[in-house]
Tab-separated table of C-alpha atoms and ligand atoms in Angstrom:
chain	number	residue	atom	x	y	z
A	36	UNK	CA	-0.255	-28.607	11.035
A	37	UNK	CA	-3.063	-26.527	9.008
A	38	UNK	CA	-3.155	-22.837	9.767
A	39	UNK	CA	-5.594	-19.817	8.807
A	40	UNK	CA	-4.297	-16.926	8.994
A	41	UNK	CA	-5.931	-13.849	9.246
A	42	UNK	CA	-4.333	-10.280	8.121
A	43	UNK	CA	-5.204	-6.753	8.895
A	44	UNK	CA	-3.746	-3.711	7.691
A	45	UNK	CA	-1.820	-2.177	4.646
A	46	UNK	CA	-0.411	-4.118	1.648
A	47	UNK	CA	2.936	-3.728	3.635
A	48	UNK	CA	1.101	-6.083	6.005
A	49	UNK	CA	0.334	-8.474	3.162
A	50	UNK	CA	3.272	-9.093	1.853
A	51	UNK	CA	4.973	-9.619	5.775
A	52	UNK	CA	1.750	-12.172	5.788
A	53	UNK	CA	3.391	-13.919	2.426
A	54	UNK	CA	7.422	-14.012	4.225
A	55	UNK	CA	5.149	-15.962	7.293
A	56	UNK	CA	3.525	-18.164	4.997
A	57	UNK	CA	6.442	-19.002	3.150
A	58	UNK	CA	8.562	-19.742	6.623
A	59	UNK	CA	5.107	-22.133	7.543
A	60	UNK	CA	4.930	-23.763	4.711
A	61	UNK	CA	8.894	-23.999	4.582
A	62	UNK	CA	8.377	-26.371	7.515
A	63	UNK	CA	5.664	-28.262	5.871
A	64	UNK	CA	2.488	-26.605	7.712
A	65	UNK	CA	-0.165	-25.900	4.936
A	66	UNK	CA	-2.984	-22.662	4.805
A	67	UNK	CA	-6.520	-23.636	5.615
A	68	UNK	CA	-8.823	-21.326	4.312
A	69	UNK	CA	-11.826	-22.862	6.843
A	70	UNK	CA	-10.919	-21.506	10.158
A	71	UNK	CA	-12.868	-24.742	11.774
A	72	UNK	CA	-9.930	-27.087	9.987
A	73	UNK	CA	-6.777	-25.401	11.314
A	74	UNK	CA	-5.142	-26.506	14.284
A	75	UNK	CA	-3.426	-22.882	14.485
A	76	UNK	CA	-5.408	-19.413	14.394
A	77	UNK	CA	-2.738	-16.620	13.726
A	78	UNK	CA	-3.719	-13.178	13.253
A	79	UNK	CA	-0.840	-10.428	11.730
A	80	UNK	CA	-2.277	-7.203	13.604
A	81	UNK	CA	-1.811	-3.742	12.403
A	82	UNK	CA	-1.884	-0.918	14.960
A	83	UNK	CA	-0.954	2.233	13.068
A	84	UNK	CA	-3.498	3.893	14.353
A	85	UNK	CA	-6.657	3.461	17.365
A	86	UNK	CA	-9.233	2.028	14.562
A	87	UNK	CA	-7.203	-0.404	13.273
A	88	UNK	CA	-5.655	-1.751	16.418
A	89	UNK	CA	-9.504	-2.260	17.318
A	90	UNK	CA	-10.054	-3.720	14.251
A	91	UNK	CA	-7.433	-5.819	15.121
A	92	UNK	CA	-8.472	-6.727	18.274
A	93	UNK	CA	-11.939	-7.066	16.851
A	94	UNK	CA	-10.477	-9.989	14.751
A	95	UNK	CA	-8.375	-11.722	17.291
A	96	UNK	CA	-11.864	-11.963	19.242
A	97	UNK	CA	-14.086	-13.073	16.824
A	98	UNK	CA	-11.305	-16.068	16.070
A	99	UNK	CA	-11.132	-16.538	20.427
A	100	UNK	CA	-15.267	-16.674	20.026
A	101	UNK	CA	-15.176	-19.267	17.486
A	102	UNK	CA	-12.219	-21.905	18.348
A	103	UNK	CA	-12.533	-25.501	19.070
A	104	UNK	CA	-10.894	-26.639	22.880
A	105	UNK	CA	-7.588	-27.682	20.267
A	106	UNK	CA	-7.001	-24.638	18.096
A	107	UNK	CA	-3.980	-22.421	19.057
A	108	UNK	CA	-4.286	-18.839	18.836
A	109	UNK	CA	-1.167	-16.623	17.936
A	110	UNK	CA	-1.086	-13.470	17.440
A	111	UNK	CA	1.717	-11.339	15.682
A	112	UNK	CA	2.263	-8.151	13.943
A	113	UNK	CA	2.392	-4.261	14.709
A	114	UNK	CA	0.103	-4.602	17.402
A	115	UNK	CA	1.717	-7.134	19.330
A	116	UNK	CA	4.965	-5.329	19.020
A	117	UNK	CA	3.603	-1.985	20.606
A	118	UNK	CA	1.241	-3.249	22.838
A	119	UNK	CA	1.621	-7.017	23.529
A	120	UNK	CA	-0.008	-6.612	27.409
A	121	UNK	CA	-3.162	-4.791	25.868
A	122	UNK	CA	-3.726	-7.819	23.897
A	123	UNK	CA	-3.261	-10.050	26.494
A	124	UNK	CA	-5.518	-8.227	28.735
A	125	UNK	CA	-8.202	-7.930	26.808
A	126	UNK	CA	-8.256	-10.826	24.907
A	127	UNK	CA	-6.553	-13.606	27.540
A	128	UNK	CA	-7.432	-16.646	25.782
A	129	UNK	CA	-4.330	-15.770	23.157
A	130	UNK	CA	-1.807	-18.814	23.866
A	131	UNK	CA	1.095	-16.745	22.118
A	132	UNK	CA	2.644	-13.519	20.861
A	133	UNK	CA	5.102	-12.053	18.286
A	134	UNK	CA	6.411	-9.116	17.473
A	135	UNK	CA	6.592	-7.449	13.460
A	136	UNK	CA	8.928	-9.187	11.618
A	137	UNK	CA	9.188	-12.024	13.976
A	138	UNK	CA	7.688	-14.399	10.898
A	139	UNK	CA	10.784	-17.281	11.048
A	140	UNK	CA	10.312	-17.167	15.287
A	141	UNK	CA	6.882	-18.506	14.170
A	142	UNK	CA	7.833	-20.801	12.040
A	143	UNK	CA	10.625	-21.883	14.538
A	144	UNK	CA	8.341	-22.489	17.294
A	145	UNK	CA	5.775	-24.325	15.893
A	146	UNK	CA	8.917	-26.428	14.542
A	147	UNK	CA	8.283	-29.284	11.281
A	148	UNK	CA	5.081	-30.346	10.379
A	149	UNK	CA	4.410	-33.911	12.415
A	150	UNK	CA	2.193	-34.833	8.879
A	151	UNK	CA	2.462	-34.724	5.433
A	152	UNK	CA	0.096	-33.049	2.963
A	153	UNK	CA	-0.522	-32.988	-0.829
A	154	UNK	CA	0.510	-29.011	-2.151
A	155	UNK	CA	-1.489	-27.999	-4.767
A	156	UNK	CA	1.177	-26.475	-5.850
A	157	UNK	CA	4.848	-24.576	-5.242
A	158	UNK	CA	4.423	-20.992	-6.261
A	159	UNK	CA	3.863	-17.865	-4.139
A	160	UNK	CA	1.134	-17.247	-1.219
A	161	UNK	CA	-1.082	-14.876	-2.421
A	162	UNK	CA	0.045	-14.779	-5.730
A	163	UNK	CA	-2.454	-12.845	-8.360
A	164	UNK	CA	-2.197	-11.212	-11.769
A	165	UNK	CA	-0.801	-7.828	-9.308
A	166	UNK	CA	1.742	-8.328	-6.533
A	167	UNK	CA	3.371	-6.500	-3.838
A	168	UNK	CA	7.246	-6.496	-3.417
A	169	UNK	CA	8.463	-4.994	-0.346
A	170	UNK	CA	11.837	-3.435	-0.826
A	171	UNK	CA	12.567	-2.323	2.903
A	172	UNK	CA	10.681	-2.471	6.129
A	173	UNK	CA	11.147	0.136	9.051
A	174	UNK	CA	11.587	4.335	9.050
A	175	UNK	CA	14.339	6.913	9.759
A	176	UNK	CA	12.042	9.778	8.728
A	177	UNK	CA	10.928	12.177	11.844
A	178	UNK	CA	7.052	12.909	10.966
A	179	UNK	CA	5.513	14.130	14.505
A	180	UNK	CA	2.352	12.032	13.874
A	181	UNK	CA	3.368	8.626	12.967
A	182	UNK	CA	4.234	5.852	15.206
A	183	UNK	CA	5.695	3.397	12.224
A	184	UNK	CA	9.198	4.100	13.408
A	185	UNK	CA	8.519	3.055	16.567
A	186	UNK	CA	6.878	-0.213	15.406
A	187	UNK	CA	9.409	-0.792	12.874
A	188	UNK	CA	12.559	0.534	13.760
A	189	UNK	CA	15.048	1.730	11.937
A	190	UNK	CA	14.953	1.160	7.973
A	191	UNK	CA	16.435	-2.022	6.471
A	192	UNK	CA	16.567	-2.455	2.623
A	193	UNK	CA	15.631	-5.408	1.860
A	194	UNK	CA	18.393	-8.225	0.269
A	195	UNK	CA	18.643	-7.609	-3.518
A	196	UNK	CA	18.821	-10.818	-4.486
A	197	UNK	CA	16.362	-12.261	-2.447
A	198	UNK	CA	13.724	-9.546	-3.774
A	199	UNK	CA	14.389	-10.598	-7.202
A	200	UNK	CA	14.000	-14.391	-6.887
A	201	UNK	CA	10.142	-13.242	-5.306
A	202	UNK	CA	9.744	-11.092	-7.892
A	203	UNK	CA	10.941	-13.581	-10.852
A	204	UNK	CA	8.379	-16.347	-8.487
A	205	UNK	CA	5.815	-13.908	-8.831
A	206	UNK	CA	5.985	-13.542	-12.395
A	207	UNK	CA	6.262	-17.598	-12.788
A	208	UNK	CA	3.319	-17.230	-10.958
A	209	UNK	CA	1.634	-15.026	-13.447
A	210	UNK	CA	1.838	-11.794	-12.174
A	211	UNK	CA	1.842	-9.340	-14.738
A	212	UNK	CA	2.171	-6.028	-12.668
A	213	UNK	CA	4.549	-5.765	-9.274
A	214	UNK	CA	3.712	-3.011	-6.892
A	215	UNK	CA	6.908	-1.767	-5.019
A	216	UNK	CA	6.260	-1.033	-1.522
A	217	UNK	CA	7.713	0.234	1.834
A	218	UNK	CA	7.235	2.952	4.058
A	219	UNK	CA	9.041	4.969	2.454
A	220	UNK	CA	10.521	3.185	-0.987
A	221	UNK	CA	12.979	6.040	-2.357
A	222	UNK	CA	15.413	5.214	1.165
A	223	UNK	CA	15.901	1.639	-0.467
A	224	UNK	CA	19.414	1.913	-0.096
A	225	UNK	CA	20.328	4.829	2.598
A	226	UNK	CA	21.710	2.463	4.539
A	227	UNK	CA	23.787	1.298	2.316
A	228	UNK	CA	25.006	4.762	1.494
A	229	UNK	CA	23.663	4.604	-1.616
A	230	UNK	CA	21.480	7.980	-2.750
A	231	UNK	CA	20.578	6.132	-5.430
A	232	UNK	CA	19.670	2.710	-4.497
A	233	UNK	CA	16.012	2.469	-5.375
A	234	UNK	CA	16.827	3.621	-9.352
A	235	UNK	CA	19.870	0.534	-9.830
A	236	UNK	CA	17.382	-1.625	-7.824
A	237	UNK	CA	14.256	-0.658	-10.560
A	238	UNK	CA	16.916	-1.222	-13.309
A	239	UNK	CA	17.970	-4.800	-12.147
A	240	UNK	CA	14.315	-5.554	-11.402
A	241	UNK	CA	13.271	-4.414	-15.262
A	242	UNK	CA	16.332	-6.468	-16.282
A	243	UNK	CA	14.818	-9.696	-13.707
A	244	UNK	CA	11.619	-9.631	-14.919
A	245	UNK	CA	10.919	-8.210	-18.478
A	246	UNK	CA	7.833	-10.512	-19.005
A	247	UNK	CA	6.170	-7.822	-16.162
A	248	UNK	CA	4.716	-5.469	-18.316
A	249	UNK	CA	3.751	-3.081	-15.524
A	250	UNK	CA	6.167	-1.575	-12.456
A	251	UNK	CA	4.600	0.402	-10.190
A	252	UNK	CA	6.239	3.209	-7.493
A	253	UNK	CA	4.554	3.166	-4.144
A	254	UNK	CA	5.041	5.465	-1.153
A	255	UNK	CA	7.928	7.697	-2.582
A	256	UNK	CA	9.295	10.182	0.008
A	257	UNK	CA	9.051	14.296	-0.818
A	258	UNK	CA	12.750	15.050	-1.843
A	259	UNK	CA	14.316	11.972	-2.361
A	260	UNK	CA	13.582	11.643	-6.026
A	261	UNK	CA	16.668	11.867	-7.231
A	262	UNK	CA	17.509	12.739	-10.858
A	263	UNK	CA	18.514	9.201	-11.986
A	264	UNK	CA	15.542	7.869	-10.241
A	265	UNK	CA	13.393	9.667	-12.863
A	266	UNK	CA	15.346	9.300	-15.675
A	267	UNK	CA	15.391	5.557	-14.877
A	268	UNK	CA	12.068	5.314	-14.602
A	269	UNK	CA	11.163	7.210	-17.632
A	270	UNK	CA	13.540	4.942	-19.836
A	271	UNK	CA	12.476	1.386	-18.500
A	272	UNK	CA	10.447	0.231	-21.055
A	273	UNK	CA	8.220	-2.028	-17.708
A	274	UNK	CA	8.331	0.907	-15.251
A	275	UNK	CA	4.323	2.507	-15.465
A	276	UNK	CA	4.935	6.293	-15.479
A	277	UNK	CA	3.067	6.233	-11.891
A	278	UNK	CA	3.888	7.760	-8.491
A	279	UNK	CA	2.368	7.497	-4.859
A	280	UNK	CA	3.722	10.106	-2.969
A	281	UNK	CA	2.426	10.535	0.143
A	282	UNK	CA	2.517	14.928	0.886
A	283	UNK	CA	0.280	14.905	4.036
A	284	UNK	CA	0.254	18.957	3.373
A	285	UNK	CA	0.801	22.033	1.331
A	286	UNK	CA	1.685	24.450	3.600
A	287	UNK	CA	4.800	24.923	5.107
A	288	UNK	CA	3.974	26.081	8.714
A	289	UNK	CA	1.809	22.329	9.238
A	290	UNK	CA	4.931	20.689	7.246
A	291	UNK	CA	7.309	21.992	10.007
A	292	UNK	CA	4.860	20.742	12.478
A	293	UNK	CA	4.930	17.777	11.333
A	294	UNK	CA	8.355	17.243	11.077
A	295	UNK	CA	7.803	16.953	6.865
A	296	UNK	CA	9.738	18.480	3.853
A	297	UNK	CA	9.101	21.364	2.907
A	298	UNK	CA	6.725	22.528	-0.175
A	299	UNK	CA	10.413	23.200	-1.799
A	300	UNK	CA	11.332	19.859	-1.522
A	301	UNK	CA	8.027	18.361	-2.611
A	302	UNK	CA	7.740	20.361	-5.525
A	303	UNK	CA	11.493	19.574	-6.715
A	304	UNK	CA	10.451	15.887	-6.330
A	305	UNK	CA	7.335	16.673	-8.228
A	306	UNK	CA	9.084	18.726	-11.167
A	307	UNK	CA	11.422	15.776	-11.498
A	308	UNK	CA	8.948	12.896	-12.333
A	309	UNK	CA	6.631	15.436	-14.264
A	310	UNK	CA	9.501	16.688	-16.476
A	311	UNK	CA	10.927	12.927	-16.763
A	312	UNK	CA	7.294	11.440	-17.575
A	313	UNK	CA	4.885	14.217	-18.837
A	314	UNK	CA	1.872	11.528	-18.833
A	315	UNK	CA	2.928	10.447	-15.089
A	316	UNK	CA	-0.280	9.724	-13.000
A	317	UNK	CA	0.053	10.784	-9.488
A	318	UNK	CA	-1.248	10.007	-5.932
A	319	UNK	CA	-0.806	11.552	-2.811
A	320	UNK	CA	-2.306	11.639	0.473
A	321	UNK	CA	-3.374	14.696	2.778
A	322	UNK	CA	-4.055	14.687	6.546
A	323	UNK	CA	-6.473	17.303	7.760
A	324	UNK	CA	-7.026	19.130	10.787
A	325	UNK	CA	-3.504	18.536	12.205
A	326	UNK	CA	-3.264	20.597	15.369
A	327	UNK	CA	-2.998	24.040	15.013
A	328	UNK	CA	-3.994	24.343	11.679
A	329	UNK	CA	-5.440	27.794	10.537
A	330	UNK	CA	-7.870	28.021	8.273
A	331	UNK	CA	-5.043	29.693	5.857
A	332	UNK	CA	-2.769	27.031	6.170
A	333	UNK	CA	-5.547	24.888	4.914
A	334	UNK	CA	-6.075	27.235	1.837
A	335	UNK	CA	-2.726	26.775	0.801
A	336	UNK	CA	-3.471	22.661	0.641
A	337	UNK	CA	-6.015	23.565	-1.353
A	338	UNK	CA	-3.917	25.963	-3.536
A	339	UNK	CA	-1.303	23.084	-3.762
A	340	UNK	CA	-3.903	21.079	-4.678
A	341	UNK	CA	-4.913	22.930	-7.520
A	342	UNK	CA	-1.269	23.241	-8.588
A	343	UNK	CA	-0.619	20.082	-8.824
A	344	UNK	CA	-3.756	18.688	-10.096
A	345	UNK	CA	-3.094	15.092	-9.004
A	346	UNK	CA	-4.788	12.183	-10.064
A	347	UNK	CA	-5.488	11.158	-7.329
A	348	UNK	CA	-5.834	11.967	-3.667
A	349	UNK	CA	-6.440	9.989	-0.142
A	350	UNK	CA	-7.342	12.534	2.687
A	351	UNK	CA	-7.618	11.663	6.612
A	352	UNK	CA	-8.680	13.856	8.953
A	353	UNK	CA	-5.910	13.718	11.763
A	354	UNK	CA	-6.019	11.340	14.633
A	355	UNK	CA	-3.315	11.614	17.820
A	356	UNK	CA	-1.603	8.517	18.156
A	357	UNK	CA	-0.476	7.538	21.448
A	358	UNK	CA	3.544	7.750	21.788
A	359	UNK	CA	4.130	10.373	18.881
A	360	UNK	CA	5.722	13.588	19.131
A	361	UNK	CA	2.241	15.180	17.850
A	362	UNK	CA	0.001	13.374	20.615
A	363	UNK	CA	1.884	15.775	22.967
A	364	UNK	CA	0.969	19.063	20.996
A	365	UNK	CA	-2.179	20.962	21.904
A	366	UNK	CA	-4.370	22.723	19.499
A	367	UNK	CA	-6.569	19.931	18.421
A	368	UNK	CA	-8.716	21.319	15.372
A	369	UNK	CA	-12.800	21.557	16.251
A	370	UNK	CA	-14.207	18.653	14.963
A	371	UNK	CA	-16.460	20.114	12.711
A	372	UNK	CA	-13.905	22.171	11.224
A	373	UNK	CA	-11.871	18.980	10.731
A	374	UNK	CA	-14.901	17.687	9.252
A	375	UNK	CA	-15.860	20.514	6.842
A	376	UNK	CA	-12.025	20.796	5.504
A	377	UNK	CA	-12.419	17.260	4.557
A	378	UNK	CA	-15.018	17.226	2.765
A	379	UNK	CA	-14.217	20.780	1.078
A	380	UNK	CA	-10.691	18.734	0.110
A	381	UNK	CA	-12.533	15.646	-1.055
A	382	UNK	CA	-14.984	18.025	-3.167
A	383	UNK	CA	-12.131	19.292	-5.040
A	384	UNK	CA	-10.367	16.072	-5.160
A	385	UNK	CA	-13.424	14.476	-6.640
A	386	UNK	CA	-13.494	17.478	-9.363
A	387	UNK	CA	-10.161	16.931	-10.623
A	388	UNK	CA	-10.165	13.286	-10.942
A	389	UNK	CA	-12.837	13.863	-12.969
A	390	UNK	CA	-11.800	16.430	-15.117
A	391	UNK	CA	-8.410	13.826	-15.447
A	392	UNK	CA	-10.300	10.450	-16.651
A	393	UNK	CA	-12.579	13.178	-18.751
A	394	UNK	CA	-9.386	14.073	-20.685
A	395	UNK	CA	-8.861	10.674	-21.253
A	396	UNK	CA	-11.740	10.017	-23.725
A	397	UNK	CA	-10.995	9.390	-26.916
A	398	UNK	CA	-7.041	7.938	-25.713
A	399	UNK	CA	-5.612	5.243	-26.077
A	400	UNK	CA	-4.973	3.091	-22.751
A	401	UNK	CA	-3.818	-0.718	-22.283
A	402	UNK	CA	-6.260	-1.986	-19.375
A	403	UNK	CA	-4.786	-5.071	-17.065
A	404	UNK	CA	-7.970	-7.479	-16.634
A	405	UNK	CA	-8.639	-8.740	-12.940
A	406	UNK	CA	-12.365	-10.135	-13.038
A	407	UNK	CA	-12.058	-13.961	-13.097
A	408	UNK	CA	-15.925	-13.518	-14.223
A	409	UNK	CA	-17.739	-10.649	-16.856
A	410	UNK	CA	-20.222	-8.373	-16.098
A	411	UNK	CA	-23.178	-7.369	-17.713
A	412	UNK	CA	-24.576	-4.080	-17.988
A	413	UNK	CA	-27.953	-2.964	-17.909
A	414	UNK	CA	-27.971	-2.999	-22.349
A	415	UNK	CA	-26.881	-6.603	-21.352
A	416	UNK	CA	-23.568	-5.755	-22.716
A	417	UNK	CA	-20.785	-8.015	-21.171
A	418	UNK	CA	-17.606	-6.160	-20.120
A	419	UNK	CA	-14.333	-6.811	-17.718
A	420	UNK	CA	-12.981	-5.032	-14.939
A	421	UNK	CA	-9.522	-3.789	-14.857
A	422	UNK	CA	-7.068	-1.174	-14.342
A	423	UNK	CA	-5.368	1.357	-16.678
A	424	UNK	CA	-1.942	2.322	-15.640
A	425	UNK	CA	-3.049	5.675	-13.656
A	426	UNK	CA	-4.346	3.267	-11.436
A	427	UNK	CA	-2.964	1.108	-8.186
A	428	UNK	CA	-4.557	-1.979	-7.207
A	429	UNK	CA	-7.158	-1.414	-4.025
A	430	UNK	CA	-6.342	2.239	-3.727
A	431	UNK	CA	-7.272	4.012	-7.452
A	432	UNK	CA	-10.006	3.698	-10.177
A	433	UNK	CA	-11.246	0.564	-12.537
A	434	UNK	CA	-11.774	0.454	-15.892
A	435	UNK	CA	-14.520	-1.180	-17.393
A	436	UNK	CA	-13.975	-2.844	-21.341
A	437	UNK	CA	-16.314	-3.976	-22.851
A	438	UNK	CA	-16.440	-7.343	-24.213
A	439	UNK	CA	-15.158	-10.927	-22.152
A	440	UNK	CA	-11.349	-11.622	-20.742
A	441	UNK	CA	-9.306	-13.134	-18.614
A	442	UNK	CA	-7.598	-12.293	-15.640
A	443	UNK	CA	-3.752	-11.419	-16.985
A	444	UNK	CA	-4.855	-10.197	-20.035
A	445	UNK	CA	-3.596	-6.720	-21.369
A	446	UNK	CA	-6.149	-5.071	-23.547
A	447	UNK	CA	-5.345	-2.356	-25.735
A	448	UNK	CA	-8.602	0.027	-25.386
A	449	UNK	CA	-9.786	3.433	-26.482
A	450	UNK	CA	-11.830	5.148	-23.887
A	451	UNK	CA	-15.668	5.730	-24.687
A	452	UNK	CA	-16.246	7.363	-21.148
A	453	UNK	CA	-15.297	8.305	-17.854
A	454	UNK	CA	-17.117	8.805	-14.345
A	455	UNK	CA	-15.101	10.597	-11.712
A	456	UNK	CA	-12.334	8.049	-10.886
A	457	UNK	CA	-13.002	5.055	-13.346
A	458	UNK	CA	-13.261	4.409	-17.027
A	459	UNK	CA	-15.165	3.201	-20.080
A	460	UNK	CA	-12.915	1.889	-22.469
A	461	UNK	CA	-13.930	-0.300	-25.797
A	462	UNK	CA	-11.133	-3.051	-26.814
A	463	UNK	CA	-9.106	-0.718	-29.579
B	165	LIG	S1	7.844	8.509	6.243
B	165	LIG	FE1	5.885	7.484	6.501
B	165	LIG	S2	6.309	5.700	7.820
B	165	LIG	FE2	8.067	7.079	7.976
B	165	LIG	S3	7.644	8.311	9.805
B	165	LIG	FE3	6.873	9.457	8.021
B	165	LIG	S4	4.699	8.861	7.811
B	165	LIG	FE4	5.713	7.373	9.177
């Protein structure tokens, strides 16, 4: 059977889109990137919050629309798990339904492929010069305005072993930078009692997969960087001195609210990597306009903020999500005052990113080429797109270098120039 599948969401939704493709093609059922060829239509939904379950259902639509009298349409994912009769209702033509992590049920009920087809080739779905490992899936963590743990569940690492055969087939593959994701990455191991799972996981990984020049930290957790987690990741000669670590806020009052750490916590976590990796890059997001918050409380983000300088920053202004502890609360922020602290956040934002890539001119940075095709500029100069390792794939800046490469390729560069999140680097 040929399927297209269709993914919304986060990267964490990518990679659960890879385990389904690997059960389907387990069984012999091969991708079809032509939605008119497949005999199955499957969409893995996200519904973290209202826009992208409409998105979602947007999607699911626009593939009812479209199909032939034959095509299947099944739909799986974080949407179907919370809210399975919603997408029945409004979409009724969908013939089945799964749940998140439900990708070898798929597989299972569709059962072996009745035909047999020529496969390109063996390696991974998706694969790409960057790839996405997921260590664990689920959340234990208590924030007031998320409604992952309820999708989710509880958190399960993921099997060792298992993540380092994907991440050696990635590299076979040609990866040459693996992006460690999760909801929350630094709780790889809790359940296994182990404090310190995520740094003997990064060690075995750097050990797995040395040809991976570049190891990148997703989605870290306020307080649970633990000591050997930064030294580890300071001495790996393949871990990127890079960290995502989600704050949502820099004042304590909305951090009790929203059942966060505290600032202590985060700046503990903060003070670790920083004194481990003094050229450390770091990303964080901030949600504005949670309810209740004063117009002080939001001065002390911006004091944080300022603190910290980070590299770089993703703000949302707060939404209530049905069946989360916060949808309950009253005190929903004016929406013009949600609107104003957002931009007065981004302003700043904005400002220090640039004053970070303007400190970079005149540096030394290796930049990891993605453009299968040049560039030219208006001079008619040719140049590449990349990344420098500040940045994350999809989320962070480019860099542009000059001159023609391939995909894969790691050129050393000195930057020539910066604009407020991206780069202008010459081949060193
Ligand atoms: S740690 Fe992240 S995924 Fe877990 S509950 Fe908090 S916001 Fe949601």
């Amino acid at each position: 059977m040929k399927y297209h599948l269709k993914t919304l969401g986060c990267a964490k939704n990518t990679v659960d889109s890879w385990r389904m493709e690997s059960a389907l093609r387990s069984s012999g059922h091969i991708p079809s990137f032509n939605r008119q060829d497949a005999d199955l239509l499957l969409v893995n939904t996200c519904g973290f919050i209202d826009d992208a379950s409409e998105e979602s259902l947007d999607a699911i639509r626009d593939l009812d629309s479209s199909r032939t009298g034959d095509q299947q349409l099944w739909v799986a994912g974080c949407l179907t798990q919370i809210a399975t009769d919603r997408v029945k209702r409004e979409i009724p033509g969908v013939d089945n339904t799964f749940g998140a992590e439900e990708w070898d049920l798929i597989a299972l009920e569709l059962g072996p492929s009745q035909e047999t087809y020529d496969i390109p080739d063996a390696t991974m779905p998706g694969a790409s010069v960057s790839a996405y490992l997921k260590v664990s899936d689920g959340c234990d963590r208590p924030c007031t305005f998320c409604i992952i743990p309820k999708i989710k569940g509880a958190m399960k690492s993921g099997d060792g072993q298992r993540l380092l055969s994907e991440a050696k087939m990635h590299a076979y593959a040609g990866a040459k930078e693996l992006v460690l994701i999760a909801q929350d990455t630094t709780a790889f191991g809790e359940d296994t009692s182990n404090k310190d799972g995520l740094a003997d996981f990064l060690e075995e990984l750097s050990e797995t997969v040395p040809e991976v020049p570049w190891i990148r930290l997703m989605y870290a957790y306020p307080g649970k960087v633990t000591p050997k987690l930064a030294e580890t990741m300071s001495r790996l000669p393949n871990i990127v001195p890079y960290v995502d670590m989600p704050l949502q806020h820099g004042s304590d009052a909305t951090l009790r609210r929203m059942k966060r750490p505290s600032l202590r916590k985060a700046n503990q976590s903060l003070e670790l990597l920083t004194k481990a990796m003094p050229e450390i890059a770091l990303r964080t997001t901030f949600i504005v306009g949670f309810p209740d918050e004063t117009e002080s409380e939001f001065l002390e983000l911006l004091e944080f903020i300022k603190e910290w300088k980070f590299d770089h920053i993703g703000a949302f202004s707060y939404s209530p999500q049905d069946g989360t502890p916060a949808f309950e609360y009253g005190g929903s922020v004016d929406s013009e005052v949600v609107a104003d602290r957002y931009s007065r956040l981004m302003t700043l934002a904005q400002d220090i990113s640039s004053s970070r890539t303007k400190d970079l001119v005149g540096k030394r940075v290796d930049v990891l080429i993605e453009s299968e095709e040049p560039g030219e500029n208006t001079e008619g100069d040719l140049f590449s797109i990349g990344r420098s390792f500040r940045d994350a794939p999809e989320v962070d800046g480019m860099a542009f270098v000059k001159g023609v490469f391939q995909p894969g390729d790691i050129v050393p560069t000195i930057v020539k120039g910066s604009l407020p999140y991206d780069l202008l680097c010459y081949p060193a």
